[in-house]
Backbone as ProteinMPNN parsed JSONL, in Angstrom:
{"seq_chain_A": "MRLTKSTDIALRIAMRLAVIGDGGDAPTTREVAAAVDVPYTHAAKVVSKLQHLGAVEARRGRGGGLTLTDAGRTTSLGRLVRELEGVHDVVGCEDGAGCPLRGGCRLRGALRTAQEAFYASLDPLTIDDLIKAPTGPLLISLSPRPPD", "coords_chain_A": {"N_chain_A": [[6.066, -16.193, 26.851], [3.672, -16.598, 24.095], [3.582, -17.454, 21.288], [0.651, -17.458, 18.013], [-0.415, -20.03, 16.261], [-0.34, -19.401, 13.861], [2.131, -17.675, 13.275], [3.707, -19.384, 14.357], [3.142, -21.777, 12.429], [3.887, -19.863, 10.331], [6.219, -19.285, 10.144], [8.318, -21.538, 10.519], [6.961, -22.843, 7.795], [9.044, -20.234, 6.335], [10.714, -21.204, 6.585], [11.571, -23.608, 5.838], [10.735, -23.09, 3.137], [13.21, -21.621, 2.683], [15.372, -23.733, 2.958], [15.184, -25.046, 0.467], [15.674, -23.712, -1.216], [17.493, -21.912, -4.662], [17.644, -24.26, -6.324], [15.985, -26.121, -6.842], [12.414, -26.823, -7.815], [10.313, -24.781, -7.051], [8.178, -24.661, -4.791], [4.336, -25.905, -4.427], [1.601, -23.709, -2.582], [-0.229, -26.818, -1.001], [2.383, -28.67, -1.181], [4.199, -27.696, 0.9], [2.864, -27.485, 2.995], [1.734, -29.964, 3.955], [5.323, -31.317, 3.894], [5.713, -29.788, 6.44], [3.814, -31.143, 8.02], [1.714, -28.917, 8.565], [-2.714, -28.356, 7.869], [-3.6, -28.038, 4.849], [-5.221, -25.666, 4.424], [-4.142, -23.565, 6.468], [-2.061, -23.84, 5.831], [-2.431, -21.563, 3.618], [-3.145, -19.912, 4.704], [-1.823, -18.393, 6.19], [0.275, -17.799, 4.294], [-0.556, -16.291, 1.887], [-0.781, -13.981, 3.63], [2.763, -14.396, 4.261], [3.157, -13.515, 1.712], [2.234, -10.836, 2.008], [3.417, -9.457, 3.576], [5.918, -9.06, 1.845], [8.327, -11.72, 2.308], [7.5, -13.863, 0.835], [7.275, -14.808, -2.137], [4.454, -16.005, -4.655], [3.913, -17.835, -7.41], [2.026, -19.004, -9.904], [0.315, -21.526, -12.098], [2.302, -23.761, -15.074], [5.673, -24.018, -13.671], [5.424, -22.317, -11.93], [5.143, -21.869, -7.812], [6.459, -22.343, -4.936], [8.592, -19.435, -2.845], [11.432, -17.937, -1.325], [11.461, -14.421, -0.836], [14.481, -12.856, -0.932], [13.54, -10.655, 1.068], [13.052, -12.393, 2.612], [14.119, -14.03, 3.285], [16.256, -12.696, 5.186], [15.497, -10.274, 6.838], [14.721, -8.627, 9.968], [13.728, -11.418, 12.242], [12.831, -10.769, 14.957], [11.852, -8.591, 14.073], [9.743, -10.14, 12.095], [8.278, -11.906, 13.43], [7.322, -9.282, 14.86], [5.179, -8.032, 13.311], [3.723, -10.81, 12.128], [2.929, -11.33, 14.314], [0.918, -8.991, 15.159], [0.377, -5.936, 17.319], [-0.301, -6.003, 19.994], [-1.27, -6.897, 23.621], [0.506, -8.682, 26.541], [-1.535, -9.66, 28.096], [-4.483, -8.553, 28.803], [-5.865, -6.226, 29.106], [-8.326, -4.22, 28.843], [-10.394, -6.185, 28.128], [-13.839, -7.094, 27.656], [-14.928, -6.06, 30.906], [-13.101, -4.814, 31.693], [-10.397, -4.068, 33.665], [-10.158, -3.369, 36.726], [-7.479, -2.545, 38.312], [-6.259, -1.261, 35.912], [-5.893, 1.802, 35.358], [-3.95, 2.727, 38.102], [-2.503, 1.193, 37.958], [1.009, -1.203, 37.662], [1.396, -3.83, 36.307], [1.357, -4.227, 33.417], [2.86, -2.301, 32.36], [5.314, -3.415, 32.85], [5.216, -6.102, 31.642], [4.817, -5.542, 29.209], [7.078, -4.669, 28.326], [8.492, -6.978, 29.185], [7.639, -8.323, 27.082], [9.139, -6.814, 24.897], [11.835, -6.783, 25.235], [11.629, -9.563, 25.112], [11.462, -9.464, 22.026], [13.655, -7.681, 21.355], [15.007, -9.761, 21.29], [15.015, -11.041, 19.402], [15.857, -10.27, 17.386], [18.308, -9.495, 16.605], [18.395, -12.254, 14.514], [17.846, -13.974, 11.558], [15.692, -15.459, 8.939], [17.885, -16.728, 7.591], [19.757, -17.425, 9.649], [18.654, -19.57, 10.796], [17.955, -21.891, 10.238], [20.576, -23.129, 10.235], [22.874, -24.875, 10.418], [22.756, -27.876, 12.483], [19.164, -27.679, 11.196], [18.246, -26.728, 9.479], [19.513, -28.903, 7.962], [18.044, -31.341, 8.506], [15.389, -29.768, 8.015], [15.862, -30.318, 4.93], [15.706, -32.677, 4.411], [13.17, -33.634, 5.323], [10.121, -35.356, 3.693], [6.748, -34.681, 2.267], [4.148, -35.74, 3.655], [1.815, -37.792, 1.457], [-0.85, -35.778, -0.206], [-3.881, -34.689, 1.184]], "CA_chain_A": [[5.491, -15.542, 25.883], [3.532, -18.057, 23.538], [3.295, -17.369, 19.784], [0.338, -17.9, 17.188], [-0.249, -21.343, 15.878], [-0.262, -19.141, 12.362], [2.971, -17.847, 13.695], [4.918, -20.855, 14.535], [3.886, -22.23, 10.833], [4.479, -18.767, 9.108], [7.833, -20.048, 10.296], [8.65, -23.225, 9.633], [6.906, -22.993, 5.977], [9.645, -19.724, 5.727], [12.476, -21.71, 7.17], [11.509, -25.566, 4.723], [11.4, -22.288, 1.976], [15.867, -21.102, 2.94], [16.261, -24.859, 2.26], [14.631, -25.569, -0.426], [16.645, -22.548, -2.385], [17.406, -21.656, -5.995], [17.949, -25.339, -6.735], [14.937, -26.852, -7.612], [11.118, -27.026, -7.58], [9.358, -23.827, -6.251], [6.719, -26.143, -3.636], [3.314, -25.98, -3.931], [1.245, -24.494, -1.022], [0.385, -27.943, -0.283], [3.565, -29.679, -1.126], [4.896, -27.28, 1.407], [2.66, -27.802, 4.24], [3.217, -31.405, 4.027], [6.731, -31.364, 4.289], [6.353, -29.527, 7.632], [2.889, -31.182, 9.01], [0.035, -28.374, 8.757], [-3.418, -28.15, 7.025], [-3.461, -27.059, 3.638], [-6.233, -24.452, 4.755], [-3.921, -22.947, 7.713], [-0.662, -22.435, 5.327], [-3.328, -21.279, 2.852], [-4.215, -18.244, 5.227], [-0.31, -17.561, 6.704], [0.82, -17.817, 2.738], [-0.869, -15.291, 1.577], [0.294, -12.627, 5.438], [3.865, -13.692, 4.649], [3.554, -12.666, 1.217], [1.538, -9.086, 1.537], [4.697, -8.943, 3.88], [6.618, -9.684, 1.336], [8.951, -12.631, 2.921], [7.47, -14.943, 0.459], [6.39, -14.624, -3.382], [4.012, -17.297, -5.617], [3.126, -17.725, -8.327], [0.668, -19.358, -10.207], [0.476, -22.326, -13.036], [2.71, -24.425, -14.793], [6.677, -23.517, -13.95], [5.149, -21.698, -10.577], [5.12, -22.353, -6.744], [6.037, -20.428, -3.238], [9.767, -19.522, -2.884], [11.507, -17.155, 0.233], [12.38, -12.959, -0.915], [16.457, -11.344, -0.517], [14.034, -9.637, 2.458], [12.268, -13.623, 2.98], [15.631, -14.759, 4.187], [17.273, -12.237, 6.102], [14.572, -9.69, 8.06], [14.888, -9.267, 11.375], [13.071, -12.619, 12.82], [11.998, -10.611, 15.279], [9.935, -7.751, 12.86], [8.933, -11.166, 11.693], [7.463, -12.009, 14.066], [6.025, -8.94, 15.091], [4.368, -8.24, 12.232], [2.785, -11.639, 12.391], [1.837, -11.173, 15.402], [0.273, -7.742, 14.889], [0.34, -4.978, 18.472], [-2.099, -5.995, 21.51], [-0.77, -6.184, 24.98], [0.215, -9.752, 26.868], [-2.571, -9.38, 28.991], [-5.923, -7.896, 28.16], [-6.305, -5.03, 30.379], [-8.832, -3.572, 28.674], [-10.869, -7.194, 27.852], [-14.102, -6.607, 28.463], [-15.327, -4.598, 31.359], [-11.819, -3.475, 31.819], [-8.85, -3.822, 35.028], [-10.82, -2.268, 37.986], [-6.748, -1.063, 38.303], [-6.388, -0.803, 35.353], [-5.279, 3.466, 36.773], [-2.261, 2.878, 38.616], [-1.414, -1.061, 38.174], [2.989, -1.563, 36.735], [2.089, -4.91, 35.809], [0.63, -3.841, 32.219], [4.173, -2.006, 31.614], [6.015, -4.679, 33.389], [4.734, -7.019, 31.534], [4.934, -4.6, 28.166], [8.65, -4.06, 28.666], [9.306, -8.194, 28.631], [7.032, -8.659, 25.472], [10.084, -6.162, 23.891], [13.197, -7.533, 25.952], [11.58, -10.782, 23.986], [11.693, -9.452, 20.516], [14.324, -8.09, 20.928], [16.045, -11.035, 21.286], [15.218, -11.618, 17.91], [15.823, -8.869, 16.036], [19.999, -9.94, 15.006], [18.376, -13.404, 13.64], [16.752, -13.899, 10.172], [15.564, -16.922, 9.259], [18.913, -18.297, 7.113], [20.3, -17.656, 10.943], [17.896, -21.03, 12.325], [18.585, -23.279, 8.693], [21.924, -23.071, 10.081], [23.086, -26.575, 10.693], [22.013, -29.137, 12.341], [18.754, -27.338, 11.271], [18.34, -27.082, 7.79], [19.843, -30.542, 7.016], [16.764, -31.372, 8.595], [14.057, -29.667, 7.407], [15.831, -30.405, 3.871], [15.0, -34.537, 4.802], [11.299, -33.647, 5.151], [9.803, -35.491, 2.767], [5.959, -34.411, 2.473], [3.196, -36.326, 3.691], [0.52, -37.654, 0.576], [-1.713, -34.94, 0.572], [-5.077, -34.829, 1.26]], "C_chain_A": [[4.779, -16.245, 25.211], [3.154, -16.815, 22.794], [1.633, -17.409, 19.577], [0.868, -19.173, 16.454], [0.036, -20.53, 14.117], [1.461, -18.43, 12.259], [4.098, -18.413, 13.483], [4.766, -21.485, 13.135], [3.88, -21.312, 9.603], [6.182, -18.767, 9.128], [8.394, -20.571, 9.648], [8.517, -22.899, 7.831], [8.563, -22.418, 6.04], [11.144, -20.35, 5.759], [12.371, -22.849, 5.858], [12.01, -24.187, 3.639], [12.732, -21.691, 1.646], [15.634, -22.378, 2.486], [16.014, -24.948, 0.897], [15.679, -24.534, -1.355], [16.197, -22.132, -3.851], [17.465, -23.608, -6.59], [17.33, -25.827, -7.071], [13.92, -26.239, -7.551], [10.903, -26.071, -7.099], [8.353, -25.078, -5.715], [5.797, -26.056, -3.564], [3.298, -25.181, -2.835], [1.114, -25.94, -1.005], [0.998, -28.774, 0.346], [4.296, -29.404, 0.794], [4.426, -27.853, 2.862], [2.463, -29.308, 4.577], [3.745, -31.905, 4.945], [6.925, -30.858, 5.453], [4.374, -30.198, 8.179], [1.144, -29.979, 9.18], [-1.036, -28.498, 8.023], [-2.827, -27.141, 6.362], [-4.339, -25.367, 3.94], [-5.268, -22.67, 5.617], [-2.295, -22.442, 7.025], [-1.126, -22.257, 4.509], [-2.665, -19.327, 3.293], [-2.61, -17.7, 5.319], [0.739, -17.59, 5.21], [1.188, -16.156, 2.314], [-0.155, -13.901, 2.892], [1.068, -12.788, 4.765], [4.535, -13.306, 2.608], [2.722, -10.773, 0.89], [2.937, -8.804, 2.414], [6.203, -9.089, 3.051], [7.854, -10.616, 1.015], [9.065, -14.049, 1.521], [6.498, -14.211, -1.243], [6.116, -16.029, -4.099], [3.754, -16.839, -6.079], [3.312, -18.807, -9.171], [0.979, -20.133, -11.687], [2.205, -23.038, -13.039], [4.524, -23.173, -14.838], [5.795, -22.574, -12.366], [5.563, -21.874, -9.009], [5.7, -21.304, -5.184], [8.077, -20.055, -3.242], [10.268, -18.186, -1.578], [12.064, -15.486, -0.713], [13.525, -13.589, -0.509], [15.244, -10.956, 1.319], [13.139, -11.151, 3.672], [13.346, -13.801, 4.563], [16.349, -13.895, 5.663], [16.404, -10.808, 7.129], [15.263, -9.595, 9.129], [13.859, -11.036, 11.697], [12.337, -11.785, 14.298], [10.669, -8.791, 15.003], [9.687, -8.21, 12.206], [8.004, -10.986, 12.307], [6.844, -11.081, 15.36], [5.535, -8.485, 14.104], [3.808, -9.52, 11.74], [1.821, -11.759, 13.166], [0.542, -10.1, 15.871], [0.39, -7.355, 17.187], [-0.426, -5.391, 19.056], [-0.462, -5.933, 22.591], [-0.839, -8.464, 25.332], [-1.003, -10.28, 27.641], [-4.299, -8.141, 28.285], [-6.358, -6.924, 28.852], [-7.54, -4.091, 30.17], [-9.925, -4.533, 28.118], [-12.185, -6.302, 27.875], [-14.772, -5.374, 29.639], [-14.738, -3.84, 31.543], [-11.962, -3.825, 33.42], [-9.762, -2.998, 35.531], [-9.131, -1.436, 38.41], [-5.792, -1.08, 36.977], [-4.955, 1.052, 35.397], [-3.869, 3.935, 37.359], [-1.579, 1.474, 38.767], [-0.211, -0.829, 36.983], [2.894, -2.483, 36.046], [1.834, -4.923, 34.404], [2.293, -3.117, 31.907], [5.018, -3.379, 32.072], [6.134, -5.284, 32.165], [5.335, -6.194, 29.449], [6.526, -4.249, 27.327], [9.087, -5.548, 28.604], [8.521, -8.46, 27.268], [8.285, -7.988, 24.785], [11.362, -6.667, 24.213], [13.181, -9.026, 24.813], [12.08, -10.696, 22.356], [12.396, -9.043, 20.508], [15.495, -9.304, 20.399], [15.742, -11.712, 20.378], [15.45, -11.277, 17.711], [17.208, -9.352, 15.746], [19.698, -11.689, 14.65], [17.622, -12.626, 12.884], [16.402, -15.326, 10.167], [16.545, -18.019, 8.693], [19.474, -18.7, 8.769], [19.364, -19.489, 11.48], [17.718, -21.932, 11.048], [20.419, -23.265, 9.031], [22.487, -24.841, 10.929], [23.091, -26.656, 12.304], [19.736, -28.989, 12.151], [17.794, -28.09, 10.238], [19.051, -28.532, 6.815], [18.384, -31.365, 7.518], [15.619, -30.452, 7.757], [14.843, -30.154, 5.495], [15.481, -32.657, 3.795], [14.059, -34.999, 4.825], [10.883, -34.327, 4.312], [7.859, -35.081, 3.166], [4.7, -35.998, 2.337], [2.48, -36.853, 2.473], [-0.002, -36.326, 0.762], [-3.79, -35.466, 0.516], [-6.097, -34.954, 0.629]], "O_chain_A": [[5.125, -17.332, 25.674], [2.7, -15.732, 23.164], [1.0, -17.406, 20.633], [2.027, -19.418, 16.119], [0.615, -21.201, 13.263], [2.058, -18.644, 11.204], [5.087, -18.171, 12.79], [5.787, -21.781, 12.515], [3.872, -21.613, 8.41], [7.031, -18.358, 8.336], [8.906, -20.373, 8.546], [9.38, -22.771, 6.963], [9.466, -23.246, 5.918], [12.216, -20.09, 5.211], [13.207, -22.786, 4.957], [13.184, -24.054, 3.294], [13.175, -21.368, 0.544], [15.66, -22.333, 1.256], [17.019, -24.89, 0.188], [16.413, -25.037, -2.206], [15.036, -22.015, -4.241], [17.076, -23.67, -7.756], [17.79, -26.436, -8.037], [14.039, -25.049, -7.259], [11.503, -26.22, -6.035], [7.976, -26.117, -6.258], [5.568, -26.05, -2.354], [4.203, -25.276, -2.006], [2.186, -26.546, -0.992], [0.849, -29.385, 1.404], [4.684, -30.243, 1.607], [5.138, -28.442, 3.675], [3.097, -29.785, 5.517], [3.457, -32.482, 5.994], [8.019, -31.108, 5.958], [3.759, -29.33, 8.798], [0.032, -30.191, 9.664], [-0.587, -28.912, 6.954], [-2.141, -26.151, 6.616], [-3.946, -24.241, 3.635], [-5.492, -21.465, 5.501], [-1.592, -21.467, 7.291], [-0.399, -22.825, 3.695], [-2.186, -18.327, 2.759], [-2.212, -16.752, 4.641], [1.946, -17.368, 5.301], [2.126, -15.358, 2.315], [0.822, -13.163, 2.762], [1.1, -11.831, 3.992], [5.67, -13.007, 2.237], [2.733, -9.963, -0.037], [3.63, -7.893, 1.963], [7.314, -9.198, 3.569], [8.43, -10.556, -0.072], [9.989, -14.815, 1.248], [5.522, -13.469, -1.355], [6.934, -16.94, -4.224], [3.33, -15.692, -5.936], [4.347, -19.465, -9.279], [1.756, -19.574, -12.461], [3.034, -23.073, -12.129], [4.705, -22.15, -15.499], [6.927, -22.311, -11.959], [6.772, -22.103, -9.022], [5.455, -20.202, -4.694], [8.685, -20.866, -3.94], [9.364, -17.583, -0.999], [13.174, -15.561, -1.24], [13.593, -14.639, 0.129], [15.769, -10.959, 2.432], [12.791, -11.084, 4.851], [13.372, -13.755, 5.793], [16.77, -14.336, 6.733], [16.949, -10.505, 8.191], [16.263, -10.275, 9.361], [13.388, -11.47, 10.646], [11.268, -12.256, 14.684], [9.616, -8.284, 15.389], [9.253, -7.578, 11.243], [7.053, -10.237, 12.086], [6.244, -11.485, 16.356], [5.06, -9.62, 14.127], [3.266, -9.319, 10.653], [0.628, -12.054, 13.094], [-0.414, -10.301, 16.62], [0.45, -8.207, 18.073], [-1.569, -5.17, 18.656], [0.647, -5.405, 22.509], [-1.595, -9.293, 24.826], [-1.25, -11.486, 27.645], [-4.666, -7.281, 27.484], [-7.543, -6.972, 29.181], [-7.856, -3.286, 31.046], [-10.702, -3.851, 27.449], [-12.075, -5.087, 28.04], [-15.031, -4.199, 29.381], [-14.993, -2.64, 31.643], [-12.946, -3.877, 34.158], [-10.172, -2.007, 34.927], [-9.102, -0.248, 38.731], [-4.582, -0.901, 37.12], [-3.732, 1.183, 35.442], [-3.1, 4.886, 37.221], [-0.641, 0.947, 39.364], [-0.369, -0.437, 35.827], [3.724, -2.628, 35.149], [2.222, -6.021, 34.004], [2.867, -3.694, 30.984], [5.181, -4.294, 31.264], [7.16, -5.042, 31.528], [6.272, -6.643, 28.789], [6.864, -3.792, 26.236], [10.13, -5.664, 27.961], [9.222, -8.911, 26.362], [8.633, -8.716, 23.855], [12.027, -7.019, 23.239], [14.065, -9.461, 24.074], [12.764, -11.475, 21.693], [12.936, -9.47, 19.487], [16.351, -9.508, 19.538], [16.05, -12.902, 20.319], [16.104, -12.07, 17.033], [17.382, -9.666, 14.569], [20.688, -12.409, 14.524], [17.052, -11.541, 13.002], [16.666, -16.174, 11.019], [16.532, -19.24, 8.845], [19.615, -19.86, 9.154], [19.65, -20.242, 12.41], [17.07, -22.941, 11.326], [21.298, -23.374, 8.176], [22.209, -25.501, 11.931], [23.351, -25.771, 13.119], [18.995, -29.802, 12.703], [17.116, -29.11, 10.111], [19.059, -28.919, 5.646], [17.754, -31.984, 6.661], [15.161, -30.912, 6.711], [13.883, -30.313, 4.741], [15.059, -33.457, 2.961], [13.728, -36.157, 4.571], [11.513, -33.813, 3.387], [7.58, -35.188, 4.36], [4.499, -36.841, 1.464], [2.356, -35.741, 1.959], [0.31, -35.698, 1.774], [-4.504, -36.296, -0.046], [-7.174, -35.076, 1.213]]}, "name": "protein", "num_of_chains": 1, "seq": "MRLTKSTDIALRIAMRLAVIGDGGDAPTTREVAAAVDVPYTHAAKVVSKLQHLGAVEARRGRGGGLTLTDAGRTTSLGRLVRELEGVHDVVGCEDGAGCPLRGGCRLRGALRTAQEAFYASLDPLTIDDLIKAPTGPLLISLSPRPPD"}
């Protein structure tokens, strides 16, 4: 199974925000995008989605910036990835004209079971789990590249 680029960016942004914590100034979307090396436009869309899910809080103006919420830190990674990815089958059995085997195919069910096993393996993890050493110190050491 392969995650969308959007989910990958969302997880990297959440991890970056988790290591910054409450200790410093809240970074802007542009600063976080630079630190995790993604285009600002992609980061802005992902931050909006993370806000909608309650994982990130964004404040505008002086003293503003992005912070990871308590829910963002402690929500099951499996739940977060499910929300980011949306509900869809691994294969497009109904795409286009549809598969001629769909009435009696066992592959679709097997792939759905495998997909759920993938998510279930992420269920016990949180963003806080992902930033333990050596990842956390590496994320802290990332310095943003100059803005475009």
